[in-house]
Coordinates of C-alpha atoms and ligand atoms in Angstrom, one line a residue:
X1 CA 74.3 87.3 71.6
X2 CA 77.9 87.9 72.1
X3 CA 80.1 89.6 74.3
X4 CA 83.2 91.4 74.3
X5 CA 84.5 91.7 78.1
X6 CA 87.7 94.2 78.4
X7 CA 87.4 95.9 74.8
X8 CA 86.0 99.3 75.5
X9 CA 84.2 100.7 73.1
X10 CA 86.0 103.8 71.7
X11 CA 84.5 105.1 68.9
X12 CA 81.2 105.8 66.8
X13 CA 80.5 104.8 63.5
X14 CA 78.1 106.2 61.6
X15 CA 76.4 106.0 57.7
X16 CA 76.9 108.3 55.1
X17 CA 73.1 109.3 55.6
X18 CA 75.1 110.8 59.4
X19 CA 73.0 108.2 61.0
X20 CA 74.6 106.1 63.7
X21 CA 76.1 102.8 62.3
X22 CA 77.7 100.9 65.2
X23 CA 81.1 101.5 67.7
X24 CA 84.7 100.1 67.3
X25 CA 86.4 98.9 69.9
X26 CA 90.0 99.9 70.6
X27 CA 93.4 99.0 69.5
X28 CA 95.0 96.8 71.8
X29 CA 98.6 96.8 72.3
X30 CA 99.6 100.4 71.5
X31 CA 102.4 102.0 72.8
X32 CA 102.9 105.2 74.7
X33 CA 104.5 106.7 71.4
X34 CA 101.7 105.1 69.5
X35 CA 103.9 102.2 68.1
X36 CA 102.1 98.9 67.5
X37 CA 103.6 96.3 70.2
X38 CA 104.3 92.9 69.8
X39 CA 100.5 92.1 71.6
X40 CA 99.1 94.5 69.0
X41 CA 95.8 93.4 68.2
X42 CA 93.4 96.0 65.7
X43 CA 90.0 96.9 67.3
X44 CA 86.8 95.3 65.4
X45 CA 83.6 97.1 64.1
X46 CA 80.5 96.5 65.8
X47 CA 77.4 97.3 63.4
X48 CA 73.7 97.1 64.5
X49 CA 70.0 98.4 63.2
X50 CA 70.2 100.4 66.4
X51 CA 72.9 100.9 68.7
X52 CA 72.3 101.4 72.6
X53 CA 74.9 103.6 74.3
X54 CA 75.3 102.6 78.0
X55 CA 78.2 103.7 79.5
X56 CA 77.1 105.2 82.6
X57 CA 78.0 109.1 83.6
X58 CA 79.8 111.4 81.5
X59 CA 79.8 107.9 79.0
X60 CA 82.8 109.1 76.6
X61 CA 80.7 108.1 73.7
X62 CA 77.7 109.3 74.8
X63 CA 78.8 112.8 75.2
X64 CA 79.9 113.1 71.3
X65 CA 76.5 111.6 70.4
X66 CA 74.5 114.7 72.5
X67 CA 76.9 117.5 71.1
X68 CA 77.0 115.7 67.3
X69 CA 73.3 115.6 67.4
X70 CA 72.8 118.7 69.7
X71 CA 70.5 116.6 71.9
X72 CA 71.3 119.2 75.2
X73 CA 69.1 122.1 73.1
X74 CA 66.6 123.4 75.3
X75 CA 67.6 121.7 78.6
X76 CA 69.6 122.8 81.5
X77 CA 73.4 122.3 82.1
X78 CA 73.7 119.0 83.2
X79 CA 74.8 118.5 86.7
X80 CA 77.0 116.2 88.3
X81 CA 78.4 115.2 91.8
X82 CA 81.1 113.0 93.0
X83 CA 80.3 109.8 95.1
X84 CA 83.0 108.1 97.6
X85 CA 82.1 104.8 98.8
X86 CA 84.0 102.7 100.9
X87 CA 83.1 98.7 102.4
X88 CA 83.8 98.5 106.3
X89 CA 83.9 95.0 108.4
X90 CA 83.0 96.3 111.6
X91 CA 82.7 95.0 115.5
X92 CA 79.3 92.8 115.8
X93 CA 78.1 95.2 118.8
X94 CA 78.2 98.1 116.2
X95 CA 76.6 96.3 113.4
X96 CA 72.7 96.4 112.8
X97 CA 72.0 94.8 109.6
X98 CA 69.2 96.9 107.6
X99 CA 70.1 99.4 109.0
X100 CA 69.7 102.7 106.8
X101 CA 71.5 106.3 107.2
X102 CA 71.7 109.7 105.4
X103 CA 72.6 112.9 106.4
X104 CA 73.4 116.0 104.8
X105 CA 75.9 119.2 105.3
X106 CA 78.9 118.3 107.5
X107 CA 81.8 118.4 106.8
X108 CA 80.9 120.5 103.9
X109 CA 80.0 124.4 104.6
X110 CA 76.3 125.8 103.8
X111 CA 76.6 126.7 100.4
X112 CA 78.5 123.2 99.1
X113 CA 75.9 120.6 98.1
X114 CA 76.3 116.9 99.4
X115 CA 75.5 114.2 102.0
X116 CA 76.3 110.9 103.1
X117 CA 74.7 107.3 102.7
X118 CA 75.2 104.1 105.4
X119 CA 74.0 101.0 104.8
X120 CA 74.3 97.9 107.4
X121 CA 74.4 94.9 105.2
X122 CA 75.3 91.4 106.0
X123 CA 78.4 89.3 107.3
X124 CA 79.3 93.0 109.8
X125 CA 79.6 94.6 106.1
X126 CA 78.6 98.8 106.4
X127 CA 78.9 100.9 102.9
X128 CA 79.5 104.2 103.6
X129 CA 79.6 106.7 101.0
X130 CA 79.4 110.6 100.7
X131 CA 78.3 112.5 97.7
X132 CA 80.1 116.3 97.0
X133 CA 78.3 118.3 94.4
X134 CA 80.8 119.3 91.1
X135 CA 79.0 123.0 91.5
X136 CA 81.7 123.6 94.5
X137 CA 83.1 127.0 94.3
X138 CA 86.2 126.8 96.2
X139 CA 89.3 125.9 94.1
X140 CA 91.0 124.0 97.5
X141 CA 87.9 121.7 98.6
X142 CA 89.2 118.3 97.5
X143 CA 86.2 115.9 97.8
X144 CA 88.4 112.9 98.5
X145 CA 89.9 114.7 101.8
X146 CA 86.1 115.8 102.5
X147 CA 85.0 112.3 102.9
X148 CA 88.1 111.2 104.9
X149 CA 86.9 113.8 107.2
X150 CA 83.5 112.8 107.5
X151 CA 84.6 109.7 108.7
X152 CA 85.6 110.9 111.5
X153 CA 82.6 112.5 113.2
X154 CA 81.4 110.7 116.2
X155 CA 78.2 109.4 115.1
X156 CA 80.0 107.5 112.2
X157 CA 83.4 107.0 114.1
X158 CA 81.6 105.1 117.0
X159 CA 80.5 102.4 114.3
X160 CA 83.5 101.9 112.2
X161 CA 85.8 102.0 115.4
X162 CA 87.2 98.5 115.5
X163 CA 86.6 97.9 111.9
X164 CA 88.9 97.5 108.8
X165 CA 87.9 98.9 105.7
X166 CA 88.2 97.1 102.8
X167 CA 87.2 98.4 100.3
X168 CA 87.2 102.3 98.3
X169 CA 85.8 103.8 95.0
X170 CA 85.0 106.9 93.1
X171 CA 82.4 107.6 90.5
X172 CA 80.7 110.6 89.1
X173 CA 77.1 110.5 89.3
X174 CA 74.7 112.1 87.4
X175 CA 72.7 114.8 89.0
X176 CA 70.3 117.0 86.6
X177 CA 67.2 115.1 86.5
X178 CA 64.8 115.9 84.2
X179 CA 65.6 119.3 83.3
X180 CA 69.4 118.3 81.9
X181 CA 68.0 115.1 80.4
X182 CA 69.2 115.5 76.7
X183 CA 66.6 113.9 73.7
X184 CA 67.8 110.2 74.7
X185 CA 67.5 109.1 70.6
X186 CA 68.8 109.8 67.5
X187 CA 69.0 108.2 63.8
X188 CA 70.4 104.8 64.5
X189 CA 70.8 105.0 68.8
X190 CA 69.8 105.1 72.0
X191 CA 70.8 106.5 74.9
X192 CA 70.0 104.6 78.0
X193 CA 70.7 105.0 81.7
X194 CA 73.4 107.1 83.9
X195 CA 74.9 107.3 80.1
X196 CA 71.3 109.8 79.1
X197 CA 70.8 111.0 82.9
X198 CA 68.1 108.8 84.6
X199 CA 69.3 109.0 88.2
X200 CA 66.9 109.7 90.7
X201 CA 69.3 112.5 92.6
X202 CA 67.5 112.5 96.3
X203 CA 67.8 108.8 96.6
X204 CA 70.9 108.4 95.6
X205 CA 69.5 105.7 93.3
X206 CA 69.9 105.2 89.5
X207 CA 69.8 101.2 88.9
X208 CA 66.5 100.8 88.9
X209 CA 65.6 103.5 86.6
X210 CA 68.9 102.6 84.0
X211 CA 66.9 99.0 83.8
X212 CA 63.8 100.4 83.4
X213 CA 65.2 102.7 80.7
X214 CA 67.5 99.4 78.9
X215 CA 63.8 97.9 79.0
X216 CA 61.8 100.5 77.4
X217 CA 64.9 100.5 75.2
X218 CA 64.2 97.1 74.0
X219 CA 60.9 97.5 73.8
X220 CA 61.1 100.4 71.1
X221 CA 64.0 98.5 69.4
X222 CA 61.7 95.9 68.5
X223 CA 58.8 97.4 67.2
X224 CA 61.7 99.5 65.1
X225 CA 62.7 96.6 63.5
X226 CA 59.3 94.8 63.2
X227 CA 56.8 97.7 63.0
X228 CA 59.4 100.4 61.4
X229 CA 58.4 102.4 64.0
X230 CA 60.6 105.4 64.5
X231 CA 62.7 105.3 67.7
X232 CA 60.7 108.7 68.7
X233 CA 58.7 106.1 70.6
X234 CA 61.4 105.2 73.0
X235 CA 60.9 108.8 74.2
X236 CA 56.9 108.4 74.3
X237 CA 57.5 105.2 76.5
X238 CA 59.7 107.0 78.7
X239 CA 57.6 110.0 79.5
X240 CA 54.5 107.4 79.9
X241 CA 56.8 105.1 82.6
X242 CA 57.0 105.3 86.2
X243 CA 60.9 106.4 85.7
X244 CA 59.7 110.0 84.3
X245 CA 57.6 110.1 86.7
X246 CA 60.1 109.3 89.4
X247 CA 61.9 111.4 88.1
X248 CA 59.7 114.7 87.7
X249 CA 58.6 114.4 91.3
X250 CA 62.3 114.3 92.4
X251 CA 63.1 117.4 90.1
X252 CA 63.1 120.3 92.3
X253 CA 65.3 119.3 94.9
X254 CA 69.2 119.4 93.4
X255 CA 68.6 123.1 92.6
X256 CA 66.5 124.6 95.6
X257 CA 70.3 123.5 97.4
X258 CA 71.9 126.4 95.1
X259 CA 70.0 128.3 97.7
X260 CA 72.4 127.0 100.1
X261 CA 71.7 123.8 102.5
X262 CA 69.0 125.2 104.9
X263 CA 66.6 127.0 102.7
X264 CA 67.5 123.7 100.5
X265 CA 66.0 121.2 103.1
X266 CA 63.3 123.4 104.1
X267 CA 61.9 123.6 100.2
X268 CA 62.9 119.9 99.6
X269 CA 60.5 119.1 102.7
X270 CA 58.0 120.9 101.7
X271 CA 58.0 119.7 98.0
X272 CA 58.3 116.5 98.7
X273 CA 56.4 115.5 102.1
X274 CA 53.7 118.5 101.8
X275 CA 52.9 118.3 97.6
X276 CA 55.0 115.4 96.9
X277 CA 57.3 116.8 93.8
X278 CA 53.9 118.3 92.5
X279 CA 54.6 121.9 93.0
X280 CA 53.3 123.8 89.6
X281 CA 57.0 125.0 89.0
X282 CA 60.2 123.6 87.7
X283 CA 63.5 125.5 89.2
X284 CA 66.5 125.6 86.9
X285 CA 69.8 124.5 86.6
X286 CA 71.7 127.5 85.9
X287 CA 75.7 126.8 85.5
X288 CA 77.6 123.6 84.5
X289 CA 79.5 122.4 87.0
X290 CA 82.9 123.5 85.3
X291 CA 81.8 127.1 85.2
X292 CA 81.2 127.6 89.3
X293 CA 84.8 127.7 90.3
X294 CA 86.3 131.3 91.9
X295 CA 89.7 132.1 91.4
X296 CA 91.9 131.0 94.3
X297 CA 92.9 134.6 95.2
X298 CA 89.1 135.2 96.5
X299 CA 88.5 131.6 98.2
X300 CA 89.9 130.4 101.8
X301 CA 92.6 127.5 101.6
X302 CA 91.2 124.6 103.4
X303 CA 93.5 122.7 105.8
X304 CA 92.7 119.2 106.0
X305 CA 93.6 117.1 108.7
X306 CA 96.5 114.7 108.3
X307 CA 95.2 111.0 107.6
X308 CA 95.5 108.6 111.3
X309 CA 95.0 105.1 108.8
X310 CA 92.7 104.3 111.1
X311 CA 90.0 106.2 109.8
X312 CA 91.7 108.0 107.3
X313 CA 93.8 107.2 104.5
X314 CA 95.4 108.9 102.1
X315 CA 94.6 108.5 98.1
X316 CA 97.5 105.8 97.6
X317 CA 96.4 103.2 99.7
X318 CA 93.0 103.7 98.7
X319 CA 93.7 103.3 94.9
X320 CA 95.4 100.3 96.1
X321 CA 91.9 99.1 97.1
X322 CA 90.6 99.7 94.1
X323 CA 92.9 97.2 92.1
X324 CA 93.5 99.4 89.4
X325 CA 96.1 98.3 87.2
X326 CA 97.0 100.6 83.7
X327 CA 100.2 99.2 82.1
X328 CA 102.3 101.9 81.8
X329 CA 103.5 102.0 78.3
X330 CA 100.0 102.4 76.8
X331 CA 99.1 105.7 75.1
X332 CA 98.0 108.4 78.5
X333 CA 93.8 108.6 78.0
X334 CA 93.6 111.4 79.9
X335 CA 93.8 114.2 77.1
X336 CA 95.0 117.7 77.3
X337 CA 93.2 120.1 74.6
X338 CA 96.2 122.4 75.5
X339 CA 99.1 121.0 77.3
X340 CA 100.6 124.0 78.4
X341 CA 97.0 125.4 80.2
X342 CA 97.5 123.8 83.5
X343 CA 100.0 125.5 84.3
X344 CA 99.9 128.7 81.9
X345 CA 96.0 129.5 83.1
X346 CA 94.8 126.6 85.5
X347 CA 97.2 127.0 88.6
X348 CA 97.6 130.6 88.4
X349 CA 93.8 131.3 88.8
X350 CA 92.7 128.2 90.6
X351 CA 95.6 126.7 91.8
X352 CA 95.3 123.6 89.7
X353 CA 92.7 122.5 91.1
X354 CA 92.9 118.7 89.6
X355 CA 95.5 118.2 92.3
X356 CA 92.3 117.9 94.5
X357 CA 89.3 117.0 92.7
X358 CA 91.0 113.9 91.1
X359 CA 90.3 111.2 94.1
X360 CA 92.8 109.2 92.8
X361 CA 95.9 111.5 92.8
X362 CA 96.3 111.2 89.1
X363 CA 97.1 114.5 88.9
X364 CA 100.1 116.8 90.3
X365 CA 102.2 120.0 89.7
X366 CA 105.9 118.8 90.5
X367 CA 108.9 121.4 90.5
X368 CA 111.5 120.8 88.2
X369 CA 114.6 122.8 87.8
X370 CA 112.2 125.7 89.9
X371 CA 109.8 124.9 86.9
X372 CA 106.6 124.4 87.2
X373 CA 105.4 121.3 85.4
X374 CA 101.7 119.4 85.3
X375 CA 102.2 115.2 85.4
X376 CA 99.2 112.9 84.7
X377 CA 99.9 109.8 86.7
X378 CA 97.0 108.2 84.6
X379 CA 98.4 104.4 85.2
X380 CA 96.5 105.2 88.8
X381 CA 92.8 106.7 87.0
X382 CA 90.4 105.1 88.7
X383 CA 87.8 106.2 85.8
X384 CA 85.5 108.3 87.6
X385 CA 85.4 110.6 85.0
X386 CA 85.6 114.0 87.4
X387 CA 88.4 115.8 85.5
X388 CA 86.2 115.7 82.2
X389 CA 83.2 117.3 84.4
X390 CA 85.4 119.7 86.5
X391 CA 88.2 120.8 84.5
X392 CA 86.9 124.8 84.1
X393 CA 88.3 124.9 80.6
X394 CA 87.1 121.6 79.6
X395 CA 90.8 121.0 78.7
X396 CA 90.8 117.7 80.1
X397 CA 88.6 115.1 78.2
X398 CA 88.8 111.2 79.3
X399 CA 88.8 108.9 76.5
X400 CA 88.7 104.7 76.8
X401 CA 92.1 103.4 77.9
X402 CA 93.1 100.0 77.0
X403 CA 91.6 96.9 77.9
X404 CA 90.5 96.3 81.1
X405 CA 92.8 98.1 83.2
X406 CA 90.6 100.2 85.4
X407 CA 88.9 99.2 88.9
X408 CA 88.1 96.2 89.7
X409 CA 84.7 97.1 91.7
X410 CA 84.0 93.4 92.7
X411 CA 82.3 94.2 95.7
X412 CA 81.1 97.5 95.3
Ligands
FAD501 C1 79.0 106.2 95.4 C2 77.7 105.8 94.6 C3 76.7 105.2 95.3 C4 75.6 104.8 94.6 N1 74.6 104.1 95.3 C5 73.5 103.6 94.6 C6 72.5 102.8 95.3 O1 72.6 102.5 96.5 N2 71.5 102.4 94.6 C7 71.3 102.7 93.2 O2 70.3 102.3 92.6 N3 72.2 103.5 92.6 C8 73.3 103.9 93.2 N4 74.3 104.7 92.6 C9 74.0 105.0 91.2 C10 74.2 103.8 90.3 O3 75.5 103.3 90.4 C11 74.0 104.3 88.8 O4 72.9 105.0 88.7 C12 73.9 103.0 87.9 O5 75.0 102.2 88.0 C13 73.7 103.5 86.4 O6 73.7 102.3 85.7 P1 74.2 102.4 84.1 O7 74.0 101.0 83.6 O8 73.6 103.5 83.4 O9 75.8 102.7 84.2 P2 76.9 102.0 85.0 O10 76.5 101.1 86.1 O11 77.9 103.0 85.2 O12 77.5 101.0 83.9 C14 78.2 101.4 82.7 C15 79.2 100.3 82.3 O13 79.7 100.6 81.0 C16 81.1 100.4 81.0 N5 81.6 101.4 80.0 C17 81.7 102.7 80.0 N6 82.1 103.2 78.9 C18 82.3 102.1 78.1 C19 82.8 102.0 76.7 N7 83.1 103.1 76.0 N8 82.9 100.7 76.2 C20 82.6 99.6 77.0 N9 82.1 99.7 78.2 C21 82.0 101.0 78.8 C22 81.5 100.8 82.4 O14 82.8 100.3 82.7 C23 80.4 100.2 83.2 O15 80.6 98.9 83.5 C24 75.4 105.1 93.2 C25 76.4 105.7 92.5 C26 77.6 106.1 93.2 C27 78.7 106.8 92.5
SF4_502 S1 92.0 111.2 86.2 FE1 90.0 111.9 86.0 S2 88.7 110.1 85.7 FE2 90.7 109.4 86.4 S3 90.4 109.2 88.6 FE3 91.2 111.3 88.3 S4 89.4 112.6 88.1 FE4 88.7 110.5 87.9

C-alpha cells in the first residue's frame, strides 16, 4: 500500500465504458497566472479496480461523481451545518474530566437550527464547539460571530474564565441523514463516509459510522474482485449494518427543527425517548441549504458584540490557530462561476453574505475608487467548504488547492 501525504486528489478519471478509472493528483508548483514555477512538479494518475472516494463533507470529488451519475435522484436536498470547535486549558477547580454538555438554541433565535457540544478531557483540556445550521435565513447571521457569543454566556464563561484557548477550527458537517443519502456506488467507486453522508446528526458523531462504512467498503471491494460481485452489494451491506440503522432511527430529528426549536425538541423527545426513531413516518428535507436565504431588505441586521480576547476573538487570530499556510502565488481555489455576481446580484440582495458565513474572513467587499469590488483572501481558507454549500447561486465552488497548505488540525 502506498501513500501520497499532501497531494490532493483533484480530478476523476474514468474509462471510455464512463466507468470510474482512478483520480489524478494535482499539479504542483503552479503559478497564480497558471505558469509552471521552477518547483513545478506534474500530478500522477492513480488507477484502481475500484476507487473509494473519502473526502469528508461537500468532498470536491465526490460531488461531481453524485451529479455525473445522478446519484441525488429520489432523495432529499442534502443538508448541511457548520461546526466551530475550539481547545481550552482551563483552571483545575473548573475542570471535571468526563464531563459531557450539549445544549441547544441560544444565542441563535427560534427558527435558526444549532447547538453546542463540551467535552472535559484530560490534562484541564475542554473542546467546546457549536454547530449553526446552513438553512439560516438571515443574510447578516455570521456563524463565526454566533459562536464567539455563545462563549460568553454564564454557564460556559464560568468554566473557561481563567483559561487560554488554544486551539480553533471550522468544518462543514453533513446533516441530511438518510433521506439526502445519495446511491453511495457507481461503475468503478465507492462513496464512503462524511464524503456519501453517514453522519449521525443528533450526536454530533460521524467517525464511527465513516469506519463502519470504509469497512463494509472493503468488504464489497473484495468479493468484487474475487466473486465479480457487483458493488450493488456495498449498498445491501449497508442497509443490513447497524450504521443504517443508526441512522434511520436518528432521521426525523434535523427536519422536525424546520418547525422552529420548541416544537423541534418536543417531537425529537418524543421520537426518540417515547418510540425510539420508530415512528411510521419519514419527514422531509424540503430546501438546500443555498436556497433559504431572504433578501437583506426583509431581515433585521444583527449587531454583534465587539470581541474582549478574552473570550472572544476575532477571525484573524483564530485562523492563526489554525496554522494555515497557502503560498500566495498559487492559482486562487476558490472559483467564481461569474466573477462579476458578487457584487452585480449577491450584495445587492443579500448583502454579500460570504463576508459572514466564511469563518475564516476569506472573503470581503473593499471600496475602491467608491467602487465596489469582491476580494477572495483564499491564502487564509481554512477548507471548511461553507461557501460551496451557502453561496445562494452556487457561484462559488471550492476546488483542491495545492499541497498541503490548509489546517493543520493536530489536536483537533
Ligand atoms: C465541529 C465538529 C465536531 C465534531 N465532533 C465529532 C465527535 O465528537 N465525534 C464524532 O464521531 N464525529 C464528530 N464530528 C464529525 C466527524 O468529524 C466526521 O463525521 C468524520 O470526520 C467523517 O469522517 P470521514 O473520514 O468521512 O471524513 P474526514 O474526517 O473529513 O476526512 C476526509 C479527509 O480527506 C481529505 N481530503 C478531502 N478531499 C481530498 C482530496 N480531494 N484529495 C485528498 N484528500 C482529500 C481531508 O483533508 C480529510 O483529511 C464533528 C465534526 C465537526 C465539524
Ligand atoms: S473560503 Fe469557503 S471553504 Fe474556505 S474557509 Fe471560507 S467558507 Fe470555508
Amino acid at each position: 500500500m502506498k501513500f501520497f501525504p499532501g497531494f490532493p486528489a483533484s480530478e476523476i478519471l474514468y474509462n471510455e465504458d464512463g466507468s470510474v478509472k482512478g483520480v489524478a493528483t494535482q499539479d504542483m508548483g503552479i503559478d497564480k497566472e497558471g505558469n509552471q514555477k521552477d518547483s513545478f512538479e506534474p500530478g500522477i494518475e492513480l488507477l484502481g479496480k475500484v476507487t473509494v472516494f473519502a473526502e469528508g463533507c461537500r468532498g470536491h470529488l465526490g460531488k461531481q461523481l453524485i451529479e455525473k451519475f445522478n446519484l441525488s435522484e429520489g432523495k432529499d436536498p442534502q443538508q448541511y451545518g457548520i461546526g466551530f470547535k475550539e481547545i481550552w486549558e482551563i483552571e483545575d477547580k473548573n475542570h471535571e474530566e468526563g464531563m459531557v454538555m450539549h445544549t441547544a438554541g441560544w444565542p441563535l433565535d427560534n427558527n435558526t437550527y444549532g447547538g453546542s457540544f463540551m467535552y472535559h478531557a484530560e490534562n484541564k483540556q475542554v473542546f467546546l464547539g457549536y454547530v449553526i445550521g446552513l438553512d439560516y435565513k438571515n443574510p447578516y447571521l455570521s456563524p463565526f460571530d454566533e459562536f464567539q457569543r455563545f462563549k460568553t454566556h454564564p454557564a460556559i464563561k464560568k468554566i473557561i474564565e481563567g483559561g487560554k484557548r488554544i486551539s480553533y477550527g471550522a468544518r462543514a458537517l453533513i446533516e441530511g441523514g438518510l433521506q439526502s443519502l445519495p446511491k453511495m456506488y457507481m461503475p468503478g467507486a465507492l462513496l464512503v463516509g462524511c464524503d456519501a453522508g453517514t453522519l449521525n446528526m443528533p450526536k454530533i458523531k460521524g467517525s464511527h459510522t465513516a469506519m463502519k462504512s470504509g469497512m463494509i467498503a472493503a468488504e464489497t471491494i473484495i468479493e468484487n474482485i474475487k466473486e465479480k460481485k457487483n458493488l450493488s452489494i456495498y449498498e445491501e451491506k449497508f442497509k443490513k449494518s447497524w450504521v443504517y440503522e443508526e441512522l434511520h432511527r436518528a432521521r426525523n430529528v434535523k427536519p422536525s427543527f424546520s418547525w422552529g426549536l420548541i416544537l423541534g425538541i418536543i417531537f425529537t423527545g418524543i421520537d426518540q425517548i417515547l418510540f425510539k426513531g420508530k415512528l411510521p413516518f419519514t419527514l422531509k428535507h424540503k430546501h438546500a441549504d443555498h436556497e433559504t436565504l431572504k433578501p437583506a431588505n426583509e431581515m433585521p441586521k444583527i449587531e454583534y458584540p465587539k470581541y474582549d480576547n478574552i473570550f472572544t476573538f476575532d477571525k484573524t487570530s483564530s485562523v492563526y490557530l489554525t496554522g494555515t499556510n497557502h503560498a500566495d502565488n498559487q492559482p486562487v481555489h476558490l472559483k467564481l462561476k461569474d466573477p462579476n455576481l458578487p457584487i452585480s446580484y449577491t450584495l445587492e440582495k443579500f448583502d454579500e453574505p460570504a463576508q459572514r458565513y466564511c469563518p475564516a474572513g476569506v472573503y470581503e467587499v473593499q471600496k475602491e475608487n467608491d467602487v465596489n469590488k469582491f476580494v477572495i483572501n483564499s491564502q487564509n481558507c481554512i477548507h471548511c467548504k461553507t461557501c460551496d454549500i451557502k453561496e445562494p447561486s452556487q457561484n462559488i465552488t471550492w476546488v483542491t488547492p495545492e499541497g498541503s497548505g490548509g489546517p493543520k488540525y493536530g489536536n483537533m
